[in-house]
Tab-separated table of C-alpha atoms in Angstrom:
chain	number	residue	atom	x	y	z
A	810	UNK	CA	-6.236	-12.601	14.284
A	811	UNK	CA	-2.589	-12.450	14.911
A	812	UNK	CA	-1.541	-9.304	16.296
A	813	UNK	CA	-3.796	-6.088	17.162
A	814	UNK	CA	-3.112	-2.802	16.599
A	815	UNK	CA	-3.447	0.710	15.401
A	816	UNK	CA	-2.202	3.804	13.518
A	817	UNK	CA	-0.165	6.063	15.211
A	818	UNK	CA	2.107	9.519	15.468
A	819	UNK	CA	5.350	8.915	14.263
A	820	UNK	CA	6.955	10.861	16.868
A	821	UNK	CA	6.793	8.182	19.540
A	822	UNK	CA	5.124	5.215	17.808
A	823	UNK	CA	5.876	2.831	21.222
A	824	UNK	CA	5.270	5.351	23.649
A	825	UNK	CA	1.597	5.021	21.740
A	826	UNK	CA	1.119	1.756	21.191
A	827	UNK	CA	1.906	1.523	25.464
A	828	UNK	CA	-0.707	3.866	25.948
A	829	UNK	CA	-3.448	2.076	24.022
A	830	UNK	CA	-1.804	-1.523	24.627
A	831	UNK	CA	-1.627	-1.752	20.760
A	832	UNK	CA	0.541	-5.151	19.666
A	833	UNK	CA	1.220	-3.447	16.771
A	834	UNK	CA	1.307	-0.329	15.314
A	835	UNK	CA	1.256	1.659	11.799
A	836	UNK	CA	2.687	4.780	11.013
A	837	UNK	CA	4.389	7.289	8.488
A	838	UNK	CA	8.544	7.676	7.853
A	839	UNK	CA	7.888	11.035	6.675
A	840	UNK	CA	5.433	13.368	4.999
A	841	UNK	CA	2.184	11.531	3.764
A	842	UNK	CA	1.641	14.124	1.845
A	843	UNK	CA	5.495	15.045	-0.053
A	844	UNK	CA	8.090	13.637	-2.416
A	845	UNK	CA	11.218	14.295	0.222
A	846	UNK	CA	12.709	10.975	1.158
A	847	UNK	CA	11.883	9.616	4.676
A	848	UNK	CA	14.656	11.325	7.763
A	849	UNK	CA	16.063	8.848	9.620
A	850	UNK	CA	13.663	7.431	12.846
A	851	UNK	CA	15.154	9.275	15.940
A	852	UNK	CA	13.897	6.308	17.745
A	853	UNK	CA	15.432	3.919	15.054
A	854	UNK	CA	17.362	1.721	17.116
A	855	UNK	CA	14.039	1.082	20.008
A	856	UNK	CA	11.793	0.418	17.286
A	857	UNK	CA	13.907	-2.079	16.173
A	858	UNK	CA	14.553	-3.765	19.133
A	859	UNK	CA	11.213	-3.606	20.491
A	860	UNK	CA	8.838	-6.413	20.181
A	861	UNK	CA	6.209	-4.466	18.574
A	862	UNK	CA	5.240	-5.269	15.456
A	863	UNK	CA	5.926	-2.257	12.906
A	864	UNK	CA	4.170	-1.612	9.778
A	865	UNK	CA	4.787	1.543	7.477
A	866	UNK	CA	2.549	3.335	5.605
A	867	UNK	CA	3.706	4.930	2.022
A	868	UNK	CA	3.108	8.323	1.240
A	869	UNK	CA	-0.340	9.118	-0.164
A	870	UNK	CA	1.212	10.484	-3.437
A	871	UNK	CA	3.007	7.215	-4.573
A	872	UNK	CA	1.351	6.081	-7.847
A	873	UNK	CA	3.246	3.154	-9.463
A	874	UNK	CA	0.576	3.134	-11.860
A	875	UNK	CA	0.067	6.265	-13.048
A	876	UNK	CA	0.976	7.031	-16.875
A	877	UNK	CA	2.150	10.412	-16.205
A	878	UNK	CA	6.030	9.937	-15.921
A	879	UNK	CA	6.368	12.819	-13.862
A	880	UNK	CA	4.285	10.983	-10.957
A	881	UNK	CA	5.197	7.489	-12.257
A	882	UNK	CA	9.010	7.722	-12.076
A	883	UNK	CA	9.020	9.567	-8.838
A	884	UNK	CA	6.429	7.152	-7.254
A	885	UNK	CA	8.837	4.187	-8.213
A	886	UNK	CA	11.823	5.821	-6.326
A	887	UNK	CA	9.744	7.102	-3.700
A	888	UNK	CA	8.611	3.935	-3.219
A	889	UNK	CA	12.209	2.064	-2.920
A	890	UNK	CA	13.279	4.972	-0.547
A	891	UNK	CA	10.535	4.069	1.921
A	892	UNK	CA	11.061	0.736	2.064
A	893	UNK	CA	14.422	0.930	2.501
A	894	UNK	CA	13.421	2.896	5.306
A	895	UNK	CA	11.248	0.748	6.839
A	896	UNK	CA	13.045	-2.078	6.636
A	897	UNK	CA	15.709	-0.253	8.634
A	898	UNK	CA	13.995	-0.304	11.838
A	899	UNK	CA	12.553	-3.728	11.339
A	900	UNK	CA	9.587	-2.987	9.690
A	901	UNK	CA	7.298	-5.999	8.587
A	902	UNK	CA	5.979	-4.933	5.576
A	903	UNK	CA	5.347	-1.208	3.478
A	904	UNK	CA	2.156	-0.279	2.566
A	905	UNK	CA	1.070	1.425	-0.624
A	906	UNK	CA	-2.091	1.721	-2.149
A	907	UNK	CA	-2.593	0.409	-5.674
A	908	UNK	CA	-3.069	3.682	-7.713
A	909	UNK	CA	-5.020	4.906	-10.353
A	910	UNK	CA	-4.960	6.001	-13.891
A	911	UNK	CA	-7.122	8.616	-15.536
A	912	UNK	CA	-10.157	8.467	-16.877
A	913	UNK	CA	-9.026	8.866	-20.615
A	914	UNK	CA	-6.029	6.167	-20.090
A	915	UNK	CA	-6.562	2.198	-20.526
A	916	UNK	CA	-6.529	0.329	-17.135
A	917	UNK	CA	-3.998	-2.125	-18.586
A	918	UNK	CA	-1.579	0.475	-18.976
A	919	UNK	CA	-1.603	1.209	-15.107
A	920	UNK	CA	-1.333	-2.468	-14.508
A	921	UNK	CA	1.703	-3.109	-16.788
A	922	UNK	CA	3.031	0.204	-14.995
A	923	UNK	CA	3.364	-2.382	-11.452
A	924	UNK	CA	4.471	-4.891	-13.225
A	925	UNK	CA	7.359	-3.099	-14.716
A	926	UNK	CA	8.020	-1.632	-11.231
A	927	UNK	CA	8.459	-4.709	-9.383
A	928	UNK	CA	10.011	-6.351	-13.055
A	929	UNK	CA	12.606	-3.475	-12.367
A	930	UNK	CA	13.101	-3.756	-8.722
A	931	UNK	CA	13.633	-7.762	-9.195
A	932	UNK	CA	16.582	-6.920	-11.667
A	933	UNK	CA	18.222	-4.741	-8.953
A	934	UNK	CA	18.318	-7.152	-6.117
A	935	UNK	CA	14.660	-7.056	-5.056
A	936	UNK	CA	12.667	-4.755	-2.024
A	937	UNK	CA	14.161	-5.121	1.274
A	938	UNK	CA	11.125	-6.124	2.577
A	939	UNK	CA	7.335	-7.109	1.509
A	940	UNK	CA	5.370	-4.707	-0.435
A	941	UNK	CA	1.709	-4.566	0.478
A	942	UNK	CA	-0.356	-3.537	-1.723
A	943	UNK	CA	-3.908	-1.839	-0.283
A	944	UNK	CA	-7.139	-1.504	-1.547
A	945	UNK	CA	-8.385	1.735	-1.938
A	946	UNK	CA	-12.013	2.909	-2.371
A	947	UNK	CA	-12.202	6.247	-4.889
A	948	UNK	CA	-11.851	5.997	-8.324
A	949	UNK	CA	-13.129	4.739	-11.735
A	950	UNK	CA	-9.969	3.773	-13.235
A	951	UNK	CA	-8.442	2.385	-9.728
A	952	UNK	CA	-6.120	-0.098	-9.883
A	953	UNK	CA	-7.679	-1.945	-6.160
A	954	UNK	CA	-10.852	-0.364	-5.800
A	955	UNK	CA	-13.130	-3.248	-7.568
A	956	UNK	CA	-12.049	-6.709	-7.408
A	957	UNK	CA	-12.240	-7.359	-11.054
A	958	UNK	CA	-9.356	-4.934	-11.599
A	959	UNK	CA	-7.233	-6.213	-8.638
A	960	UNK	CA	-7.858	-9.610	-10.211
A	961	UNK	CA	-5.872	-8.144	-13.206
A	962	UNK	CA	-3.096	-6.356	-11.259
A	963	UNK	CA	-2.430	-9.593	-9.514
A	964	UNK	CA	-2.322	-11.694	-12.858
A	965	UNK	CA	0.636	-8.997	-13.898
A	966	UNK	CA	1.765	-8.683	-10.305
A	967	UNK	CA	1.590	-11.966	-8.386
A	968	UNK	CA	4.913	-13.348	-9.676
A	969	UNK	CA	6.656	-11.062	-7.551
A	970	UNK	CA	4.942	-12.071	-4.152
A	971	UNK	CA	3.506	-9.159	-2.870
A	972	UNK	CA	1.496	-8.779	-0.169
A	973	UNK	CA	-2.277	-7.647	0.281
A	974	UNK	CA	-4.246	-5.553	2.915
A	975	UNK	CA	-7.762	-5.689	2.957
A	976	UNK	CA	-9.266	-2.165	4.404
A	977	UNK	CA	-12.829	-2.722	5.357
A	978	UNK	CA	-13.859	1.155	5.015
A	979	UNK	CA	-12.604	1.249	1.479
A	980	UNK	CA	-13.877	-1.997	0.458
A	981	UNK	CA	-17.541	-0.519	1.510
A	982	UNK	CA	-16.947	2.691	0.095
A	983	UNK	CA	-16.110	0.833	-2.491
A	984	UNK	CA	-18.888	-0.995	-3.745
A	985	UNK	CA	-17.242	-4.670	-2.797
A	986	UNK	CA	-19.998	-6.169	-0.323
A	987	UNK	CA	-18.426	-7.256	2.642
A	988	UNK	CA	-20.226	-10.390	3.225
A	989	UNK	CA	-17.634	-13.289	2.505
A	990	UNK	CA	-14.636	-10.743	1.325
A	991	UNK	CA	-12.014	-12.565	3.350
A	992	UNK	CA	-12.649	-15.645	0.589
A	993	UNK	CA	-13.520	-13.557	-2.448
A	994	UNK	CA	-9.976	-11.761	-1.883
A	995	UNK	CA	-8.079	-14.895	-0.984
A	996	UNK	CA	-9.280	-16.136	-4.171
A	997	UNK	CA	-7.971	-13.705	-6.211
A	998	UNK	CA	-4.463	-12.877	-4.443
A	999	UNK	CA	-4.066	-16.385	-2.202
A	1000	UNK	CA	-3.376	-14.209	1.183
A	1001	UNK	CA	-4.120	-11.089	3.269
A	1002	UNK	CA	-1.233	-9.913	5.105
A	1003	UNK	CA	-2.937	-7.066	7.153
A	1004	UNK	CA	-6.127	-6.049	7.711
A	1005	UNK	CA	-7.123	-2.192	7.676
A	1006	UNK	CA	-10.013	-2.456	10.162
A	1007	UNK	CA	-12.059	0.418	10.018
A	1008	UNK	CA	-15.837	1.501	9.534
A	1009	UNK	CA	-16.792	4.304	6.931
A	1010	UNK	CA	-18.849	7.825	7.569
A	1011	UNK	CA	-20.219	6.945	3.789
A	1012	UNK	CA	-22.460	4.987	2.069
A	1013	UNK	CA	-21.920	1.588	0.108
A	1014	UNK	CA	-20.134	1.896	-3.437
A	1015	UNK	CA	-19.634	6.164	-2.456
A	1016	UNK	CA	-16.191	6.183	-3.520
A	1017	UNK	CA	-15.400	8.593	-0.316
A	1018	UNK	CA	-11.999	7.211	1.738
A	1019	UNK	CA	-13.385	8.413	5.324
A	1020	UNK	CA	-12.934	6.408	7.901
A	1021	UNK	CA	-15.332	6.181	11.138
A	1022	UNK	CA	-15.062	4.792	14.383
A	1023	UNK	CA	-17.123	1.031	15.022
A	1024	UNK	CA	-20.333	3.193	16.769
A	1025	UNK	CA	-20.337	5.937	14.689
A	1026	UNK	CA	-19.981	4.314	10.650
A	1027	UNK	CA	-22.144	2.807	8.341
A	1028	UNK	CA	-22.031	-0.474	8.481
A	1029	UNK	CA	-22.116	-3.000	11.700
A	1030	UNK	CA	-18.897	-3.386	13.086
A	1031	UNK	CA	-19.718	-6.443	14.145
A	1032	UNK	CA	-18.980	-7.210	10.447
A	1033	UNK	CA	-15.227	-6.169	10.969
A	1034	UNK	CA	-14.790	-7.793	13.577
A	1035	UNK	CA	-15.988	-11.053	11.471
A	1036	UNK	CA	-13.698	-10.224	8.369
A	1037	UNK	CA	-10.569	-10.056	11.258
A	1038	UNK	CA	-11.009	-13.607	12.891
A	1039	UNK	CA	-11.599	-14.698	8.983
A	1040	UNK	CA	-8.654	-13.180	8.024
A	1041	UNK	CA	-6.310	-14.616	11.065
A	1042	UNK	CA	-4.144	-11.841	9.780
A	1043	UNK	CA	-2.367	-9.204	11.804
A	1044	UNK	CA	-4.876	-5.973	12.106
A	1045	UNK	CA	-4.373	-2.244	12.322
A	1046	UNK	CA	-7.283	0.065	13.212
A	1047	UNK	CA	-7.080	3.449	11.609
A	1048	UNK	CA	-10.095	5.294	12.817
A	1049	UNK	CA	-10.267	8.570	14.254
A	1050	UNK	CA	-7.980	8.973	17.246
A	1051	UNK	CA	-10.643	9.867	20.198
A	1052	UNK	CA	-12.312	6.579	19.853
A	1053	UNK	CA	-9.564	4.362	18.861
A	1054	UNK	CA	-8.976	2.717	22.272
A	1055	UNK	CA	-12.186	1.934	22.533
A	1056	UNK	CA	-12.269	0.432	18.785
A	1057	UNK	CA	-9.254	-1.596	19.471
A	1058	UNK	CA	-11.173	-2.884	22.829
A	1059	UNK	CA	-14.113	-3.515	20.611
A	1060	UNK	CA	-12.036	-6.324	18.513
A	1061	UNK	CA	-10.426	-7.451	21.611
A	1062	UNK	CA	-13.305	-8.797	22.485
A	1063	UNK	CA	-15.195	-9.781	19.459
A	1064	UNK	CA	-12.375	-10.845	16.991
A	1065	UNK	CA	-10.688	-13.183	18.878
């Protein structure tokens, strides 16, 4: 495990971090939840010079692969804008999760939809800096719920380098088993950037994205802890925020 750390209120991201001695932190450039493109950071110039490790999180709403053009073509702009965001206060990486299609559309569609957005990016000079693409755990037609499918998006997708992060709660909400993932995923995408570490209030294979601190999920969290010194990747814990200093002192001791 490289670096540790967690998610965090964009307001002050290293004014948090301090106060849960976080190595790195996570957060959004705007809205999670909205189409707006990202304000400038009013701490822009700190976070850049700071030597925390910053990681951005995409808006919720982003869907590359969506064959509704009205969510499609936004997602791809939305998605540029927020990189270009992050990678003004020296972000390492955006995060995005891979997306869905409905239940009446063919999966390859959505997965020729990333391909075309990166294809398209490429021809304009490229990201300015590493998209990583996240597993998610709802959905049928998901594009990184079930590693079968994210097998396919990275056969379409893998030219272009992108990056992967591996979230334990939605890899056991799921239905991946968790037992040997680090492996299984490396196998399929040859790397895991970051590592969501969090434990889930569901059951295996429930589809449900809700995340639960290490003594209160379903699952040993001794198990995440396993998957991070696996990984040797840098890790972000995005549990609920009354019990994430004690979750991050959880892998300080048992992930390392």
């Amino acid at each position: 495990m490289a670096l540790l750390g967690a998610h965090v209120d964009s307001a002050d991201p290293l004014s948090a971090a301090q106060a849960i001695g976080a190595e790195a932190v996570q957060f959004f450039m705007g809205d999670p939840q909205g189409w707006k493109k990202p304000p400038p950071h009013p701490h822009a110039e700190a976070l850049r010079d700071s030597d925390v490790t910053i990681y951005i999180h995409a808006p919720y709403l982003i869907n590359v692969a969506s064959t509704n053009n009205k969510i499609r073509i936004p997602s791809r702009k939305m998605l540029l804008q927020h990189a270009e965001a992050a990678a003004g206060i020296g972000a390492k990486g955006l995060i995005v999760h891979g997306g869905h299609v409905t239940a009446k559309d063919d999966p390859a569609v959505g997965i020729e939809n990333w391909r075309k957005a990166f294809e398209r990016q490429e021809e304009a000079g490229g990201f300015p800096l590493p998209i990583l693409i996240e597993n998610t755990a709802g959905g049928e037609n998901a594009m990184a719920r079930k590693f079968d499918r994210l097998a396919m998006l990275w056969d379409a997708v893998g030219q272009y380098e992108p990056g992967f992060v591996l979230d334990t709660c939605h890899a056991w909400a799921g239905g991946e088993e968790l037992d040997h993932i680090v492996d299984r995923v490396k196998a399929i995408t040859g790397r895991i950037d970051l590592i969501h570490a969090n434990n889930s209030r569901d059951g295996f294979d429930s589809g449900a994205d809700r995340h639960a601190n290490f003594d209160a999920g379903t699952f040993d969290s001794q198990v995440i802890a396993d998957i991070c010194r696996a990984a040797g990747s840098d890790v972000i814990i995005e549990t609920p925020g009354e019990g994430i200093a004690a979750d991050l002192e959880y892998l300080r001791t048992r992930a390392r």
